[in-house]
Amino acid sequence: MKESGHKPNTADLESLGIKEAKDIRWNLSPAELVEEALQNQEGFLTNTGALMCDTGKFTGRSPEDRFIVKDAKTEDAVWWGDINIPFDSEKFDNLQHKMAKHLKNQKLYVRDAYAGAHPDYRLNLRIINTQAWHNLFCYNMFMRIPKEELQNHTPAFTIICAPEFEADPATDGTRQKNFAIINFTKGIILIGGTGYAGEMKKGIFSVLNFILPHEKNTLSMHCSANVGKEGDTAIFFGLSGTGKTTLSADANRGLIGDDEHGWTADSVFNFEGGCYAKVVDLTREKEPEIWDAIKFCAIVENTRFYEGTRTVDYTNRSVTQNTRTAYPIYHIENAIEPSIADIPKNIFFLTADAFGVFPPISRLNKSQAMYHFISGYTAKVAGTEVGVTEPITTFSACFGAAFLPLHPTKYAEMFGKKMEKGNVNVWLVNTGWTGGPYGVGSRMKLSYTRAMVTAALNGELNNVEYSQHPILGVEIPASCPNVPSEILNPRNTWDNKEEYDAKATNLASKFVKNFQKYADFANEEIMAGAPLIEETA
């Protein structure tokens, strides 16, 4: 067996059952991994020096094929169901054995890294890949270990990722040939049958979503975060298309991270060492930070070149709408190092409300904040997905239901306690439609949204007059610097006020209906944050 690279003193793959691998390459540099990927014909270099790769059949995660081993550690703690699908521990052991046997006589790329910028909450990782570009992805997305620490690195969690290895559902217990399975007791994630690199990133996020709240009294969050020059931290929650990445990218504020964070008693810290951003229709004008970050060491997934060039055509959707880039956070000029800041002063829930019902900015009390945190609302508009011809509501608990091993109310109660203790302002920002629903009204101007976020951050909305929305219950400011007052109350922007009231009542009833699945677990304080309509509506 041949080995090269930087191998820790205590490193051992045989304990995982991986024996007689043909060639093991430990902790290669980005330049070496790019060379390997090109030699392996895994991708192409773009004109900016980024590596372009395809993920194969799967261009996104496969939630129905993500499992958690059900055993003594998880049986009574995990929120079992469609999101957290139980997997038999014996089946896991058999599948791991089959994967290890498959890796015999193969070239492997091993990366040692960690997740969590805060040293007290750091999760040591080891990732074993059969593809060089996947190992580069892990270099970009996880935190990089200084060379002087590498020799004594011992992983708490190991990922074994082999896209070409497929399970046999009949004997292995999987749903299909592809799978991503987390074993909390063994500290192992098995990924096979899919080349989508995001499965590794979100696998570790799911692990932290279990360990931190359940064992370390720390809230894990699916959010972006930045910090001002005075040390004031802001957190941005939001589902895809709501502006989470755009609004947290602010030249006047330092970037803590764009996707995954922890909230301790006295800090907010990034879980990751990089960013994994969507690039469909990317332009330098719209997203200058992301555009400039796509250089050597960065990866672009499932994109295509302009014909006859090595220039990426970001408008090309021929492979998928979900084209992405992965780059280390140090490619962002104003990223802070280390990625840790004080507890937040302001929290923003972002929604692209395609019904034109929610105010462009509103203030939430503690009950409403917990209720909307669990709801995790936005709306999909026509054209975003096959079959979507008119706006439809989308709810994702805690703005990241797919990655929550515990019941959503566990996170919400922790969120409420931290919010109250830190005296945090919580704002709901509608980056969607005003003056009517999608197709009638217009999209909220980004300049107005930025002005409202800035006003909230600067404390300029603390002492203005507020009125309560009669249906949603949230508080609407009467004025905001650099924003026309007439757009602040959404009802005023509709030509037909009765039609607005009907649409608002209908949307509020969808919130209530969605929340029914959590109601048995939610306390009275959370339920008090519901819209001001009868539960039978």
PDB file of C-alpha atoms in Angstrom, residues 229-423:
ATOM      1  CA  LYS A 229     -17.571  47.749  13.153  1.00  0.00           C
ATOM      2  CA  GLU A 230     -18.950  48.271  16.676  1.00  0.00           C
ATOM      3  CA  GLY A 231     -19.094  44.495  17.238  1.00  0.00           C
ATOM      4  CA  ASP A 232     -22.871  44.198  16.752  1.00  0.00           C
ATOM      5  CA  THR A 233     -23.751  40.785  15.341  1.00  0.00           C
ATOM      6  CA  ALA A 234     -26.698  40.165  13.007  1.00  0.00           C
ATOM      7  CA  ILE A 235     -28.170  36.823  11.970  1.00  0.00           C
ATOM      8  CA  PHE A 236     -30.174  36.189   8.792  1.00  0.00           C
ATOM      9  CA  PHE A 237     -32.520  33.197   8.515  1.00  0.00           C
ATOM     10  CA  GLY A 238     -34.197  32.407   5.219  1.00  0.00           C
ATOM     11  CA  LEU A 239     -34.980  29.644   2.754  1.00  0.00           C
ATOM     12  CA  SER A 240     -33.654  29.561  -0.802  1.00  0.00           C
ATOM     13  CA  GLY A 241     -34.418  32.678  -2.822  1.00  0.00           C
ATOM     14  CA  THR A 242     -35.187  34.960   0.121  1.00  0.00           C
ATOM     15  CA  GLY A 243     -31.941  36.967   0.032  1.00  0.00           C
ATOM     16  CA  LYS A 244     -30.003  35.358   2.918  1.00  0.00           C
ATOM     17  CA  THR A 245     -26.642  35.438   1.141  1.00  0.00           C
ATOM     18  CA  THR A 246     -27.264  38.775  -0.592  1.00  0.00           C
ATOM     19  CA  LEU A 247     -28.313  40.692   2.527  1.00  0.00           C
ATOM     20  CA  SER A 248     -25.581  39.293   4.753  1.00  0.00           C
ATOM     21  CA  ALA A 249     -22.962  40.329   2.185  1.00  0.00           C
ATOM     22  CA  ASP A 250     -22.386  43.934   3.203  1.00  0.00           C
ATOM     23  CA  ALA A 251     -19.206  45.860   2.420  1.00  0.00           C
ATOM     24  CA  ASN A 252     -19.609  47.764   5.698  1.00  0.00           C
ATOM     25  CA  ARG A 253     -19.824  44.621   7.850  1.00  0.00           C
ATOM     26  CA  GLY A 254     -17.576  41.612   8.379  1.00  0.00           C
ATOM     27  CA  LEU A 255     -18.871  38.223   7.199  1.00  0.00           C
ATOM     28  CA  ILE A 256     -18.957  35.565   9.929  1.00  0.00           C
ATOM     29  CA  GLY A 257     -20.425  32.937   7.603  1.00  0.00           C
ATOM     30  CA  ASP A 258     -23.131  32.368   5.012  1.00  0.00           C
ATOM     31  CA  ASP A 259     -24.986  29.234   6.099  1.00  0.00           C
ATOM     32  CA  GLU A 260     -24.388  27.418   9.419  1.00  0.00           C
ATOM     33  CA  HIS A 261     -23.740  28.834  12.894  1.00  0.00           C
ATOM     34  CA  GLY A 262     -23.866  28.089  16.611  1.00  0.00           C
ATOM     35  CA  TRP A 263     -25.115  30.415  19.366  1.00  0.00           C
ATOM     36  CA  THR A 264     -23.412  29.882  22.722  1.00  0.00           C
ATOM     37  CA  ALA A 265     -23.900  31.767  25.994  1.00  0.00           C
ATOM     38  CA  ASP A 266     -21.564  34.517  24.818  1.00  0.00           C
ATOM     39  CA  SER A 267     -20.867  34.122  21.094  1.00  0.00           C
ATOM     40  CA  VAL A 268     -21.979  33.260  17.579  1.00  0.00           C
ATOM     41  CA  PHE A 269     -19.566  31.098  15.578  1.00  0.00           C
ATOM     42  CA  ASN A 270     -19.387  29.693  12.072  1.00  0.00           C
ATOM     43  CA  PHE A 271     -19.435  25.923  11.596  1.00  0.00           C
ATOM     44  CA  GLU A 272     -17.731  26.077   8.215  1.00  0.00           C
ATOM     45  CA  GLY A 273     -14.534  27.165   6.541  1.00  0.00           C
ATOM     46  CA  GLY A 274     -16.147  28.158   3.272  1.00  0.00           C
ATOM     47  CA  CYS A 275     -19.271  29.038   1.311  1.00  0.00           C
ATOM     48  CA  TYR A 276     -21.515  26.952  -0.949  1.00  0.00           C
ATOM     49  CA  ALA A 277     -23.476  29.469  -2.991  1.00  0.00           C
ATOM     50  CA  LYS A 278     -25.945  29.169  -5.840  1.00  0.00           C
ATOM     51  CA  VAL A 279     -24.625  30.647  -9.086  1.00  0.00           C
ATOM     52  CA  VAL A 280     -27.586  30.475 -11.485  1.00  0.00           C
ATOM     53  CA  ASP A 281     -27.739  33.849 -13.284  1.00  0.00           C
ATOM     54  CA  LEU A 282     -24.734  35.067 -11.284  1.00  0.00           C
ATOM     55  CA  THR A 283     -23.310  38.445 -12.361  1.00  0.00           C
ATOM     56  CA  ARG A 284     -20.589  40.617 -10.888  1.00  0.00           C
ATOM     57  CA  GLU A 285     -23.118  43.460 -10.592  1.00  0.00           C
ATOM     58  CA  LYS A 286     -25.583  41.429  -8.489  1.00  0.00           C
ATOM     59  CA  GLU A 287     -23.114  39.422  -6.352  1.00  0.00           C
ATOM     60  CA  PRO A 288     -19.619  40.934  -6.582  1.00  0.00           C
ATOM     61  CA  GLU A 289     -18.284  39.046  -3.537  1.00  0.00           C
ATOM     62  CA  ILE A 290     -19.305  35.647  -4.902  1.00  0.00           C
ATOM     63  CA  TRP A 291     -18.180  36.501  -8.432  1.00  0.00           C
ATOM     64  CA  ASP A 292     -14.697  37.484  -7.274  1.00  0.00           C
ATOM     65  CA  ALA A 293     -14.438  34.412  -5.006  1.00  0.00           C
ATOM     66  CA  ILE A 294     -14.669  32.015  -7.973  1.00  0.00           C
ATOM     67  CA  LYS A 295     -10.956  31.718  -8.655  1.00  0.00           C
ATOM     68  CA  PHE A 296      -8.256  29.075  -8.216  1.00  0.00           C
ATOM     69  CA  CYS A 297      -9.215  26.621  -5.415  1.00  0.00           C
ATOM     70  CA  ALA A 298     -12.940  27.309  -5.932  1.00  0.00           C
ATOM     71  CA  ILE A 299     -15.241  24.730  -7.509  1.00  0.00           C
ATOM     72  CA  VAL A 300     -18.226  25.315  -9.800  1.00  0.00           C
ATOM     73  CA  GLU A 301     -20.761  22.486  -9.998  1.00  0.00           C
ATOM     74  CA  ASN A 302     -22.920  21.465 -12.952  1.00  0.00           C
ATOM     75  CA  THR A 303     -22.227  24.650 -14.924  1.00  0.00           C
ATOM     76  CA  ARG A 304     -21.358  24.929 -18.626  1.00  0.00           C
ATOM     77  CA  PHE A 305     -18.976  27.050 -20.711  1.00  0.00           C
ATOM     78  CA  TYR A 306     -19.883  29.480 -23.440  1.00  0.00           C
ATOM     79  CA  GLU A 307     -19.207  27.526 -26.605  1.00  0.00           C
ATOM     80  CA  GLY A 308     -15.565  27.539 -27.648  1.00  0.00           C
ATOM     81  CA  THR A 309     -14.377  29.186 -24.417  1.00  0.00           C
ATOM     82  CA  ARG A 310     -13.481  28.392 -20.817  1.00  0.00           C
ATOM     83  CA  THR A 311     -15.804  31.146 -19.605  1.00  0.00           C
ATOM     84  CA  VAL A 312     -18.704  29.918 -17.455  1.00  0.00           C
ATOM     85  CA  ASP A 313     -22.207  30.705 -18.707  1.00  0.00           C
ATOM     86  CA  TYR A 314     -24.098  31.163 -15.454  1.00  0.00           C
ATOM     87  CA  THR A 315     -27.407  31.469 -17.299  1.00  0.00           C
ATOM     88  CA  ASN A 316     -27.070  27.882 -18.548  1.00  0.00           C
ATOM     89  CA  ARG A 317     -29.573  25.640 -16.749  1.00  0.00           C
ATOM     90  CA  SER A 318     -29.132  22.628 -19.039  1.00  0.00           C
ATOM     91  CA  VAL A 319     -27.856  20.430 -16.199  1.00  0.00           C
ATOM     92  CA  THR A 320     -29.813  21.870 -13.277  1.00  0.00           C
ATOM     93  CA  GLN A 321     -31.252  25.035 -11.764  1.00  0.00           C
ATOM     94  CA  ASN A 322     -29.131  24.205  -8.704  1.00  0.00           C
ATOM     95  CA  THR A 323     -25.719  25.223 -10.081  1.00  0.00           C
ATOM     96  CA  ARG A 324     -23.313  26.082  -7.248  1.00  0.00           C
ATOM     97  CA  THR A 325     -19.852  27.200  -6.264  1.00  0.00           C
ATOM     98  CA  ALA A 326     -17.782  26.102  -3.255  1.00  0.00           C
ATOM     99  CA  TYR A 327     -14.888  28.283  -2.117  1.00  0.00           C
ATOM    100  CA  PRO A 328     -12.902  28.857   1.083  1.00  0.00           C
ATOM    101  CA  ILE A 329     -14.168  31.749   3.182  1.00  0.00           C
ATOM    102  CA  TYR A 330     -10.835  33.550   2.848  1.00  0.00           C
ATOM    103  CA  HIS A 331     -11.816  34.249  -0.774  1.00  0.00           C
ATOM    104  CA  ILE A 332     -14.281  36.790   0.674  1.00  0.00           C
ATOM    105  CA  GLU A 333     -12.426  40.035   1.316  1.00  0.00           C
ATOM    106  CA  ASN A 334     -14.313  41.117   4.447  1.00  0.00           C
ATOM    107  CA  ALA A 335     -14.616  37.689   6.109  1.00  0.00           C
ATOM    108  CA  ILE A 336     -13.488  37.800   9.736  1.00  0.00           C
ATOM    109  CA  GLU A 337     -10.905  35.394  11.141  1.00  0.00           C
ATOM    110  CA  PRO A 338     -11.558  33.497  13.328  1.00  0.00           C
ATOM    111  CA  SER A 339     -15.268  33.282  12.423  1.00  0.00           C
ATOM    112  CA  ILE A 340     -16.537  34.170  15.910  1.00  0.00           C
ATOM    113  CA  ALA A 341     -18.406  37.247  17.191  1.00  0.00           C
ATOM    114  CA  ASP A 342     -20.616  38.352  20.093  1.00  0.00           C
ATOM    115  CA  ILE A 343     -24.199  37.175  20.570  1.00  0.00           C
ATOM    116  CA  PRO A 344     -26.630  38.835  18.127  1.00  0.00           C
ATOM    117  CA  LYS A 345     -28.287  42.191  18.641  1.00  0.00           C
ATOM    118  CA  ASN A 346     -30.591  41.766  15.636  1.00  0.00           C
ATOM    119  CA  ILE A 347     -32.109  38.728  13.949  1.00  0.00           C
ATOM    120  CA  PHE A 348     -33.822  38.823  10.569  1.00  0.00           C
ATOM    121  CA  PHE A 349     -36.299  36.233   9.294  1.00  0.00           C
ATOM    122  CA  LEU A 350     -36.388  36.601   5.510  1.00  0.00           C
ATOM    123  CA  THR A 351     -39.368  35.548   3.441  1.00  0.00           C
ATOM    124  CA  ALA A 352     -40.114  36.037  -0.255  1.00  0.00           C
ATOM    125  CA  ASP A 353     -43.876  36.300   0.259  1.00  0.00           C
ATOM    126  CA  ALA A 354     -45.285  35.847  -3.239  1.00  0.00           C
ATOM    127  CA  PHE A 355     -48.810  36.603  -1.962  1.00  0.00           C
ATOM    128  CA  GLY A 356     -47.898  40.223  -1.152  1.00  0.00           C
ATOM    129  CA  VAL A 357     -49.343  39.928   2.367  1.00  0.00           C
ATOM    130  CA  PHE A 358     -46.434  40.425   4.773  1.00  0.00           C
ATOM    131  CA  PRO A 359     -45.084  43.914   5.507  1.00  0.00           C
ATOM    132  CA  PRO A 360     -41.648  44.693   4.023  1.00  0.00           C
ATOM    133  CA  ILE A 361     -40.370  44.816   7.610  1.00  0.00           C
ATOM    134  CA  SER A 362     -42.103  44.074  10.896  1.00  0.00           C
ATOM    135  CA  ARG A 363     -41.055  43.564  14.514  1.00  0.00           C
ATOM    136  CA  LEU A 364     -41.779  40.327  16.377  1.00  0.00           C
ATOM    137  CA  ASN A 365     -42.209  39.731  20.088  1.00  0.00           C
ATOM    138  CA  LYS A 366     -40.698  36.643  21.723  1.00  0.00           C
ATOM    139  CA  SER A 367     -43.758  34.421  21.142  1.00  0.00           C
ATOM    140  CA  GLN A 368     -44.041  35.470  17.505  1.00  0.00           C
ATOM    141  CA  ALA A 369     -40.318  34.973  16.991  1.00  0.00           C
ATOM    142  CA  MET A 370     -40.500  31.370  18.223  1.00  0.00           C
ATOM    143  CA  TYR A 371     -43.667  30.697  16.211  1.00  0.00           C
ATOM    144  CA  HIS A 372     -42.195  32.073  12.978  1.00  0.00           C
ATOM    145  CA  PHE A 373     -38.892  30.344  13.678  1.00  0.00           C
ATOM    146  CA  ILE A 374     -40.691  26.994  13.779  1.00  0.00           C
ATOM    147  CA  SER A 375     -42.822  27.907  10.750  1.00  0.00           C
ATOM    148  CA  GLY A 376     -39.910  28.924   8.483  1.00  0.00           C
ATOM    149  CA  TYR A 377     -42.141  30.416   5.782  1.00  0.00           C
ATOM    150  CA  THR A 378     -41.538  31.534   2.226  1.00  0.00           C
ATOM    151  CA  ALA A 379     -43.425  31.071  -1.059  1.00  0.00           C
ATOM    152  CA  LYS A 380     -42.371  29.533  -4.356  1.00  0.00           C
ATOM    153  CA  VAL A 381     -43.351  31.435  -7.472  1.00  0.00           C
ATOM    154  CA  ALA A 382     -44.270  30.196 -10.928  1.00  0.00           C
ATOM    155  CA  GLY A 383     -41.337  28.866 -12.922  1.00  0.00           C
ATOM    156  CA  THR A 384     -39.054  27.947 -10.027  1.00  0.00           C
ATOM    157  CA  GLU A 385     -40.048  24.288 -10.147  1.00  0.00           C
ATOM    158  CA  VAL A 386     -41.768  22.037 -12.645  1.00  0.00           C
ATOM    159  CA  GLY A 387     -45.534  22.226 -12.156  1.00  0.00           C
ATOM    160  CA  VAL A 388     -45.536  25.450 -10.131  1.00  0.00           C
ATOM    161  CA  THR A 389     -47.882  27.788 -12.002  1.00  0.00           C
ATOM    162  CA  GLU A 390     -48.964  30.069  -9.156  1.00  0.00           C
ATOM    163  CA  PRO A 391     -47.503  30.973  -5.742  1.00  0.00           C
ATOM    164  CA  ILE A 392     -47.447  28.162  -3.190  1.00  0.00           C
ATOM    165  CA  THR A 393     -46.579  28.308   0.489  1.00  0.00           C
ATOM    166  CA  THR A 394     -43.397  26.640   1.691  1.00  0.00           C
ATOM    167  CA  PHE A 395     -42.743  25.919   5.365  1.00  0.00           C
ATOM    168  CA  SER A 396     -39.444  24.507   6.641  1.00  0.00           C
ATOM    169  CA  ALA A 397     -39.122  24.283  10.430  1.00  0.00           C
ATOM    170  CA  CYS A 398     -36.357  26.480  11.857  1.00  0.00           C
ATOM    171  CA  PHE A 399     -35.523  27.404   8.247  1.00  0.00           C
ATOM    172  CA  GLY A 400     -33.825  24.029   7.843  1.00  0.00           C
ATOM    173  CA  ALA A 401     -36.180  21.143   8.620  1.00  0.00           C
ATOM    174  CA  ALA A 402     -34.246  18.693   6.456  1.00  0.00           C
ATOM    175  CA  PHE A 403     -31.261  18.857   8.812  1.00  0.00           C
ATOM    176  CA  LEU A 404     -32.935  18.727  12.236  1.00  0.00           C
ATOM    177  CA  PRO A 405     -32.517  15.448  14.139  1.00  0.00           C
ATOM    178  CA  LEU A 406     -34.415  16.839  17.168  1.00  0.00           C
ATOM    179  CA  HIS A 407     -38.005  18.062  17.305  1.00  0.00           C
ATOM    180  CA  PRO A 408     -38.276  21.662  16.007  1.00  0.00           C
ATOM    181  CA  THR A 409     -39.739  22.896  19.309  1.00  0.00           C
ATOM    182  CA  LYS A 410     -36.461  21.971  21.044  1.00  0.00           C
ATOM    183  CA  TYR A 411     -34.619  24.485  18.860  1.00  0.00           C
ATOM    184  CA  ALA A 412     -37.409  27.070  19.145  1.00  0.00           C
ATOM    185  CA  GLU A 413     -37.491  26.986  22.953  1.00  0.00           C
ATOM    186  CA  MET A 414     -33.709  27.365  23.070  1.00  0.00           C
ATOM    187  CA  PHE A 415     -33.984  30.197  20.540  1.00  0.00           C
ATOM    188  CA  GLY A 416     -36.594  31.966  22.705  1.00  0.00           C
ATOM    189  CA  LYS A 417     -34.492  31.715  25.869  1.00  0.00           C
ATOM    190  CA  LYS A 418     -31.394  33.052  24.140  1.00  0.00           C
ATOM    191  CA  MET A 419     -33.364  35.823  22.459  1.00  0.00           C
ATOM    192  CA  GLU A 420     -34.860  36.925  25.787  1.00  0.00           C
ATOM    193  CA  LYS A 421     -31.587  36.712  27.718  1.00  0.00           C
ATOM    194  CA  GLY A 422     -29.737  38.697  25.059  1.00  0.00           C
ATOM    195  CA  ASN A 423     -32.556  41.235  24.614  1.00  0.00           C
TER     196      ASN A 423
END
